[in-house]
Tab-separated table of C-alpha atoms and ligand atoms in Angstrom:
chain	number	residue	atom	x	y	z
A	26	MET	CA	103.985	168.219	145.301
A	27	LEU	CA	101.160	166.030	146.370
A	28	ALA	CA	98.018	168.052	146.642
A	29	ILE	CA	94.907	165.988	147.055
A	30	ALA	CA	91.680	167.964	147.115
A	31	ARG	CA	89.871	165.506	149.321
A	32	HIS	CA	88.372	166.402	152.646
A	33	CYS	CA	89.769	164.456	155.559
A	34	GLU	CA	87.174	163.705	158.272
A	35	ASN	CA	89.749	163.958	161.011
A	36	CYS	CA	91.712	167.036	160.076
A	37	VAL	CA	90.648	170.597	159.698
A	38	ALA	CA	90.201	171.238	156.037
A	39	LEU	CA	91.245	170.008	152.650
A	40	CYS	CA	94.154	167.651	152.962
A	41	ASN	CA	96.528	170.039	151.242
A	42	SER	CA	96.053	172.586	153.997
A	43	CYS	CA	96.541	170.583	157.143
A	44	CYS	CA	99.521	172.418	158.552
A	45	TYR	CA	97.853	175.544	159.825
A	46	PRO	CA	98.662	177.613	162.871
A	47	LYS	CA	96.772	177.217	166.083
A	48	PRO	CA	93.742	179.530	166.009
A	49	LYS	CA	93.589	182.514	168.266
A	50	GLY	CA	91.160	182.283	171.128
A	51	SER	CA	91.073	178.519	171.319
A	52	GLY	CA	93.526	178.305	174.169
A	53	TRP	CA	91.665	175.972	176.496
A	54	PRO	CA	94.338	174.290	178.580
A	55	ARG	CA	95.351	170.927	177.219
A	56	VAL	CA	95.056	169.419	180.709
A	57	ASN	CA	91.295	169.559	180.344
A	58	PHE	CA	91.568	167.470	177.211
A	59	SER	CA	92.237	164.414	179.359
A	60	ILE	CA	88.978	164.971	181.236
A	61	THR	CA	87.120	165.482	177.984
A	62	TRP	CA	88.833	162.459	176.499
A	63	PHE	CA	87.882	160.342	179.481
A	64	LEU	CA	84.283	161.433	179.905
A	65	HIS	CA	82.780	162.233	176.548
A	66	GLY	CA	85.399	163.108	174.012
A	67	GLN	CA	87.353	161.255	171.396
A	68	GLY	CA	88.759	158.590	173.733
A	69	PRO	CA	85.587	156.744	174.683
A	70	VAL	CA	84.299	157.144	171.127
A	71	LYS	CA	87.413	155.531	169.673
A	72	LEU	CA	87.451	152.895	172.391
A	73	ALA	CA	83.749	152.256	171.928
A	74	THR	CA	84.187	152.130	168.155
A	75	CYS	CA	86.835	149.435	168.585
A	76	LEU	CA	85.135	147.408	171.298
A	77	LEU	CA	81.501	148.147	170.483
A	78	PRO	CA	81.401	149.267	166.850
A	79	PHE	CA	77.624	149.711	166.815
A	80	ARG	CA	75.234	151.615	169.029
A	81	ASN	CA	74.339	149.621	172.119
A	82	HIS	CA	73.171	150.176	175.649
A	83	THR	CA	76.199	148.919	177.622
A	84	PHE	CA	77.262	152.324	178.940
A	85	ILE	CA	73.673	153.357	179.664
A	86	MET	CA	73.296	150.243	181.851
A	87	LEU	CA	76.620	150.975	183.581
A	88	HIS	CA	75.553	154.586	184.144
A	89	LEU	CA	72.232	153.558	185.698
A	90	LEU	CA	73.886	150.825	187.793
A	91	LEU	CA	76.442	153.235	189.304
A	92	GLN	CA	73.796	155.896	189.878
A	93	GLY	CA	71.503	153.299	191.498
A	94	LEU	CA	74.258	152.015	193.812
A	95	VAL	CA	75.197	155.516	194.982
A	96	TYR	CA	71.571	156.483	195.634
A	97	ALA	CA	70.867	153.178	197.401
A	98	GLU	CA	73.780	153.764	199.783
A	99	TYR	CA	72.706	157.367	200.333
A	100	THR	CA	69.131	156.286	201.097
A	101	TRP	CA	69.878	153.317	203.370
A	102	GLU	CA	72.660	154.833	205.459
A	103	VAL	CA	73.401	158.568	205.041
A	104	PHE	CA	69.766	159.715	204.895
A	105	GLY	CA	68.764	157.807	208.062
A	106	TYR	CA	71.801	158.817	210.128
A	107	CYS	CA	71.455	162.462	209.036
A	108	GLN	CA	67.808	162.518	210.116
A	109	GLU	CA	68.873	161.215	213.537
A	110	LEU	CA	71.442	164.009	213.758
A	111	GLY	CA	68.725	166.600	212.998
A	112	PHE	CA	69.749	167.612	209.476
A	113	SER	CA	67.269	169.769	207.539
A	114	LEU	CA	65.022	167.619	205.364
A	115	HIS	CA	65.307	170.144	202.509
A	116	TYR	CA	69.039	169.482	202.122
A	117	LEU	CA	68.573	165.722	202.443
A	118	LEU	CA	65.895	165.654	199.729
A	119	LEU	CA	67.836	167.847	197.292
A	120	PRO	CA	69.752	164.897	195.710
A	121	TYR	CA	66.407	163.188	194.939
A	122	LEU	CA	65.048	166.299	193.239
A	123	LEU	CA	68.238	166.525	191.183
A	124	LEU	CA	67.938	162.806	190.369
A	125	VAL	CA	64.422	163.233	188.953
A	126	ILE	CA	65.472	166.191	186.766
A	127	ASN	CA	68.636	164.358	185.762
A	128	LEU	CA	66.769	161.219	184.684
A	129	VAL	CA	64.320	163.262	182.597
A	130	PHE	CA	67.146	164.992	180.699
A	131	PHE	CA	69.213	161.799	180.541
A	132	THR	CA	66.270	160.101	178.802
A	133	LEU	CA	65.809	163.077	176.459
A	134	SER	CA	69.534	163.018	175.608
A	135	CYS	CA	69.302	159.286	174.872
A	136	VAL	CA	66.204	159.247	172.700
A	137	SER	CA	66.044	162.667	171.033
A	138	ASN	CA	67.066	163.319	167.475
A	139	PRO	CA	70.439	165.134	167.611
A	140	GLY	CA	69.905	166.686	164.179
A	141	THR	CA	70.100	163.886	161.639
A	142	ILE	CA	70.611	165.260	158.140
A	143	THR	CA	68.335	163.687	155.580
A	144	LYS	CA	67.425	164.355	151.977
A	145	ALA	CA	64.275	166.079	153.248
A	146	ASN	CA	65.964	168.635	155.532
A	147	GLU	CA	69.352	168.901	153.786
A	148	PHE	CA	68.496	172.100	151.889
A	149	LEU	CA	67.099	173.855	154.961
A	150	LEU	CA	70.113	172.944	157.123
A	151	LEU	CA	72.563	174.106	154.448
A	152	GLN	CA	71.236	177.634	155.037
A	153	VAL	CA	71.735	177.667	158.824
A	154	TYR	CA	75.502	178.205	159.153
A	155	GLU	CA	78.015	180.019	157.035
A	156	PHE	CA	80.804	177.937	155.466
A	157	ASP	CA	84.224	179.038	156.701
A	158	GLU	CA	86.099	177.318	153.824
A	159	VAL	CA	88.734	176.028	156.255
A	160	MET	CA	87.110	173.553	158.563
A	161	PHE	CA	83.856	173.377	156.649
A	162	PRO	CA	84.254	173.952	152.912
A	163	LYS	CA	81.233	174.377	150.653
A	164	ASN	CA	79.917	171.625	148.409
A	165	MET	CA	81.151	168.722	150.519
A	166	LYS	CA	79.181	165.537	150.266
A	167	CYS	CA	78.848	162.574	152.574
A	168	PHE	CA	79.075	159.525	150.357
A	169	THR	CA	77.670	157.231	153.041
A	170	CYS	CA	74.495	159.262	153.604
A	171	SER	CA	74.400	160.773	150.088
A	172	VAL	CA	73.683	164.244	151.432
A	173	ARG	CA	75.446	167.564	151.015
A	174	LYS	CA	77.140	168.453	154.279
A	175	PRO	CA	75.984	171.657	155.967
A	176	ALA	CA	78.602	173.724	157.804
A	177	ARG	CA	79.393	172.375	161.308
A	178	SER	CA	78.007	168.917	160.508
A	179	LYS	CA	79.884	165.620	160.729
A	180	HIS	CA	79.259	161.994	159.927
A	181	CYS	CA	79.126	159.880	163.105
A	182	ARG	CA	80.802	156.536	162.519
A	183	VAL	CA	79.053	154.890	165.475
A	184	CYS	CA	75.520	155.952	164.478
A	185	ASN	CA	76.299	155.973	160.743
A	186	ARG	CA	74.556	159.261	160.011
A	187	CYS	CA	75.403	162.891	159.423
A	188	VAL	CA	74.498	165.187	162.300
A	189	HIS	CA	73.811	168.909	162.143
A	190	ARG	CA	76.115	170.997	164.414
A	191	PHE	CA	77.786	167.763	165.531
A	192	ASP	CA	79.377	168.011	168.967
A	193	HIS	CA	80.428	164.462	169.825
A	194	HIS	CA	79.090	160.938	170.156
A	195	CYS	CA	78.453	160.279	173.829
A	196	VAL	CA	78.757	156.628	174.820
A	197	TRP	CA	77.033	157.307	178.172
A	198	VAL	CA	73.779	158.334	176.476
A	199	ASN	CA	74.399	156.156	173.410
A	200	ASN	CA	73.555	159.037	171.111
A	201	CYS	CA	75.171	161.827	169.175
A	202	ILE	CA	75.070	165.280	170.712
A	203	GLY	CA	74.112	167.764	168.031
A	204	ALA	CA	72.114	170.922	167.364
A	205	TRP	CA	68.780	169.632	168.615
A	206	ASN	CA	69.747	167.808	171.808
A	207	ALA	CA	72.741	169.841	173.069
A	208	ARG	CA	70.341	171.687	175.423
A	209	TYR	CA	69.155	168.409	176.985
A	210	PHE	CA	72.714	167.192	177.337
A	211	LEU	CA	73.841	170.417	179.022
A	212	ILE	CA	71.068	170.234	181.654
A	213	TYR	CA	71.733	166.514	182.129
A	214	LEU	CA	75.419	167.253	182.785
A	215	LEU	CA	74.592	170.158	185.075
A	216	THR	CA	72.192	168.115	187.237
A	217	LEU	CA	74.532	165.100	187.316
A	218	THR	CA	77.383	167.290	188.579
A	219	ALA	CA	75.086	169.016	191.075
A	220	SER	CA	73.758	165.705	192.447
A	221	ALA	CA	77.297	164.297	192.906
A	222	ALA	CA	78.466	167.524	194.579
A	223	THR	CA	75.375	167.684	196.844
A	224	MET	CA	75.877	164.098	197.985
A	225	ALA	CA	79.564	164.759	198.613
A	226	ILE	CA	78.735	167.808	200.754
A	227	VAL	CA	75.952	166.073	202.741
A	228	SER	CA	78.120	162.991	203.393
A	229	THR	CA	81.115	165.097	204.454
A	230	VAL	CA	79.009	167.216	206.810
A	231	PHE	CA	77.497	164.029	208.244
A	232	LEU	CA	80.910	162.483	208.994
A	233	VAL	CA	82.219	165.740	210.513
A	234	GLN	CA	79.075	166.035	212.640
A	235	LEU	CA	79.487	162.435	213.754
A	236	VAL	CA	83.052	163.095	214.908
A	237	VAL	CA	82.026	166.297	216.701
A	238	VAL	CA	78.967	164.792	218.437
A	239	SER	CA	80.886	161.730	219.645
A	240	ASP	CA	83.888	163.849	220.811
A	241	LEU	CA	86.026	161.390	218.903
A	242	TYR	CA	88.687	164.002	218.141
A	243	LEU	CA	89.338	164.413	221.892
A	244	GLU	CA	90.146	160.735	222.391
A	245	THR	CA	93.632	159.253	222.671
A	246	TYR	CA	95.083	155.900	221.664
A	247	VAL	CA	98.181	153.815	222.397
A	248	ASP	CA	100.449	153.310	219.358
A	249	ASP	CA	102.581	150.249	218.522
A	250	LEU	CA	105.451	151.546	220.702
A	251	GLY	CA	103.165	151.918	223.709
A	252	HIS	CA	103.019	155.736	223.571
A	253	LEU	CA	99.821	157.645	224.223
A	254	GLN	CA	98.847	159.598	221.077
A	255	VAL	CA	96.188	162.220	220.364
A	256	ILE	CA	93.864	161.229	217.523
A	257	ASP	CA	94.872	162.934	214.243
A	258	ILE	CA	93.114	163.280	210.889
A	259	VAL	CA	94.708	160.121	209.392
A	260	PHE	CA	93.619	158.046	212.375
A	261	LEU	CA	90.102	159.528	212.112
A	262	ILE	CA	89.801	158.636	208.411
A	263	GLN	CA	91.017	155.078	209.130
A	264	TYR	CA	88.587	154.771	212.003
A	265	LEU	CA	85.644	156.033	209.911
A	266	PHE	CA	86.613	153.721	207.053
A	267	LEU	CA	86.591	150.723	209.402
A	268	THR	CA	83.292	151.639	211.103
A	269	LEU	CA	81.385	153.072	208.097
A	270	PRO	CA	83.205	151.586	205.065
A	271	ARG	CA	80.386	151.931	202.524
A	272	ILE	CA	79.745	155.607	203.333
A	273	VAL	CA	83.448	156.522	203.165
A	274	PHE	CA	83.850	154.600	199.902
A	275	MET	CA	80.778	156.326	198.430
A	276	LEU	CA	82.105	159.698	199.595
A	277	GLY	CA	85.446	159.075	197.858
A	278	PHE	CA	83.620	158.097	194.672
A	279	VAL	CA	81.272	161.114	194.586
A	280	VAL	CA	84.111	163.540	195.430
A	281	MET	CA	86.177	162.182	192.530
A	282	LEU	CA	83.105	162.308	190.264
A	283	SER	CA	82.318	165.884	191.319
A	284	PHE	CA	85.780	167.054	190.252
A	285	LEU	CA	85.726	165.144	186.956
A	286	LEU	CA	82.198	166.211	186.050
A	287	GLY	CA	82.827	169.754	187.307
A	288	GLY	CA	85.867	170.047	185.020
A	289	TYR	CA	83.939	168.683	182.071
A	290	LEU	CA	80.951	170.936	182.812
A	291	CYS	CA	83.231	174.009	182.838
A	292	PHE	CA	84.663	172.903	179.508
A	293	THR	CA	81.167	172.400	178.032
A	294	LEU	CA	80.026	175.815	179.312
A	295	TYR	CA	83.141	177.396	177.813
A	296	LEU	CA	82.295	175.838	174.435
A	297	ALA	CA	78.647	176.946	174.724
A	298	ALA	CA	79.657	180.505	175.660
A	299	THR	CA	82.055	180.744	172.706
A	300	ASN	CA	79.783	178.892	170.251
A	301	GLN	CA	82.121	176.019	169.511
A	302	THR	CA	81.427	172.319	169.388
A	303	THR	CA	83.750	169.696	170.876
A	304	ASN	CA	84.414	168.543	167.316
A	305	GLU	CA	85.457	172.053	166.222
A	306	TRP	CA	87.562	172.632	169.336
A	307	TYR	CA	89.348	169.312	168.873
A	308	ARG	CA	89.971	169.825	165.179
A	309	GLY	CA	90.768	173.524	165.494
A	310	ASP	CA	93.311	172.956	168.230
A	311	ARG	CA	95.468	170.526	166.254
A	312	ALA	CA	98.570	171.852	164.625
A	313	TRP	CA	99.256	168.791	162.490
A	314	CYS	CA	97.213	166.353	160.558
A	315	HIS	CA	98.400	162.911	161.628
A	316	HIS	CA	95.923	161.205	159.341
A	317	CYS	CA	97.374	162.181	156.013
A	318	PRO	CA	101.178	162.335	156.378
A	319	HIS	CA	101.567	161.551	152.670
A	320	VAL	CA	100.053	164.892	151.776
A	321	ALA	CA	102.446	167.781	151.428
A	322	ARG	CA	101.528	171.449	151.352
A	323	PRO	CA	103.479	173.662	148.949
A	324	PRO	CA	105.944	175.757	150.977
A	325	SER	CA	104.742	178.955	149.305
A	326	ALA	CA	101.066	178.360	150.092
A	327	GLU	CA	99.443	180.589	152.674
A	328	PRO	CA	98.355	178.585	155.735
A	329	GLN	CA	94.599	178.521	156.157
A	330	VAL	CA	93.781	179.799	159.605
A	331	TYR	CA	90.639	178.573	161.286
A	332	ARG	CA	88.639	181.312	162.970
A	333	ASN	CA	85.450	180.873	164.891
A	334	ILE	CA	82.969	182.859	162.813
A	335	HIS	CA	79.885	181.630	164.659
A	336	SER	CA	80.262	183.438	167.970
A	337	HIS	CA	77.915	186.428	168.285
A	338	GLY	CA	78.068	187.196	171.990
A	339	LEU	CA	77.302	185.208	175.112
A	340	TRP	CA	73.496	185.432	175.112
A	341	SER	CA	73.203	184.815	171.409
A	342	ASN	CA	75.513	181.790	171.725
A	343	LEU	CA	73.525	180.350	174.639
A	344	GLY	CA	70.287	181.088	172.770
A	345	GLU	CA	71.590	178.978	169.896
A	346	ILE	CA	71.973	175.990	172.259
A	347	PHE	CA	68.561	176.346	173.894
A	348	LEU	CA	66.625	177.563	170.839
A	349	PRO	CA	68.408	175.899	167.905
A	350	ALA	CA	67.706	177.529	164.538
A	351	ALA	CA	65.459	175.620	162.152
A	352	ALA	CA	65.049	172.729	164.601
A	353	HIS	CA	61.271	172.844	164.575
A	354	CYS	CA	60.901	173.031	160.782
A	355	ALA	CA	63.631	170.495	160.046
A	356	GLU	CA	62.348	167.989	162.588
A	357	LYS	CA	58.916	168.121	160.997
A	358	MET	CA	60.467	167.361	157.632
A	359	ASN	CA	62.142	164.146	158.844
B	3	ZN	ZN1	77.050	160.921	156.621
B	4	ZN	ZN1	76.674	159.033	167.054
């Protein structure tokens, strides 16, 4: 029997207890994992760790560039045409309001302290969460940071620090998401999704209005065989793409983004409502430890089941995100 009492960063608990059953109540469909993986989860982190092993601003620049291009197109074409068609100014200005709020919370997510554990605040943070002895055993130490690890914390390999209530490292904000900035990140995600969805709705309504006003759908055309055909939806989309290519391209982009961000937002809200972090969900949902195949568990040993012991009801869970315990005191001690 090989039983190594060493905590594995990537699996749930001590390495001699990796093969545990899937926890009850963590049944988020695996299909959402691909969205999480793509947007903010383990995928970009691993990819970023390989390609860009240190913190850098590449994804922040890409984020701002894409956001700038979409808003430029909206301003120069959609906004003007919609005004001509008599759209309400309130609806047309809504994406700008969302942009301002989004940029404020994007900046806060980028620059705020996610909950870095230091020698000064280590003792205080050790008191915040109970140790479950499965995913977070007591008396664990991070040898890189030389601090005792509080429950729900994790060492971020990109930032090279231990973070209190670690959620994930987000390459788009170039920062960890932890106990003290999860609230900023949630509002940032909410406003980003809302701005993409608002633009998608305004642009769609504009194109529909354009077709209706011009009576385009009543027109006919002669096909390749010389037959007279009534204009159908495919012909309309092709026609709009040829006459207004940038708007149709932007619409396709923001629709796709709305679905991706909407899916990820639902996932994040689910985690917030059940008081789980992405790190805990990811680790708690794995039936096998792929990182330590050389470690065998004795057949007679009782499997250690991970249970979420931190959920205390919806409002309490949301309160923990927006009013994180000990944040004020611990931040002062840094
Ligand atoms: Zn550490
Ligand atoms: Zn990080």
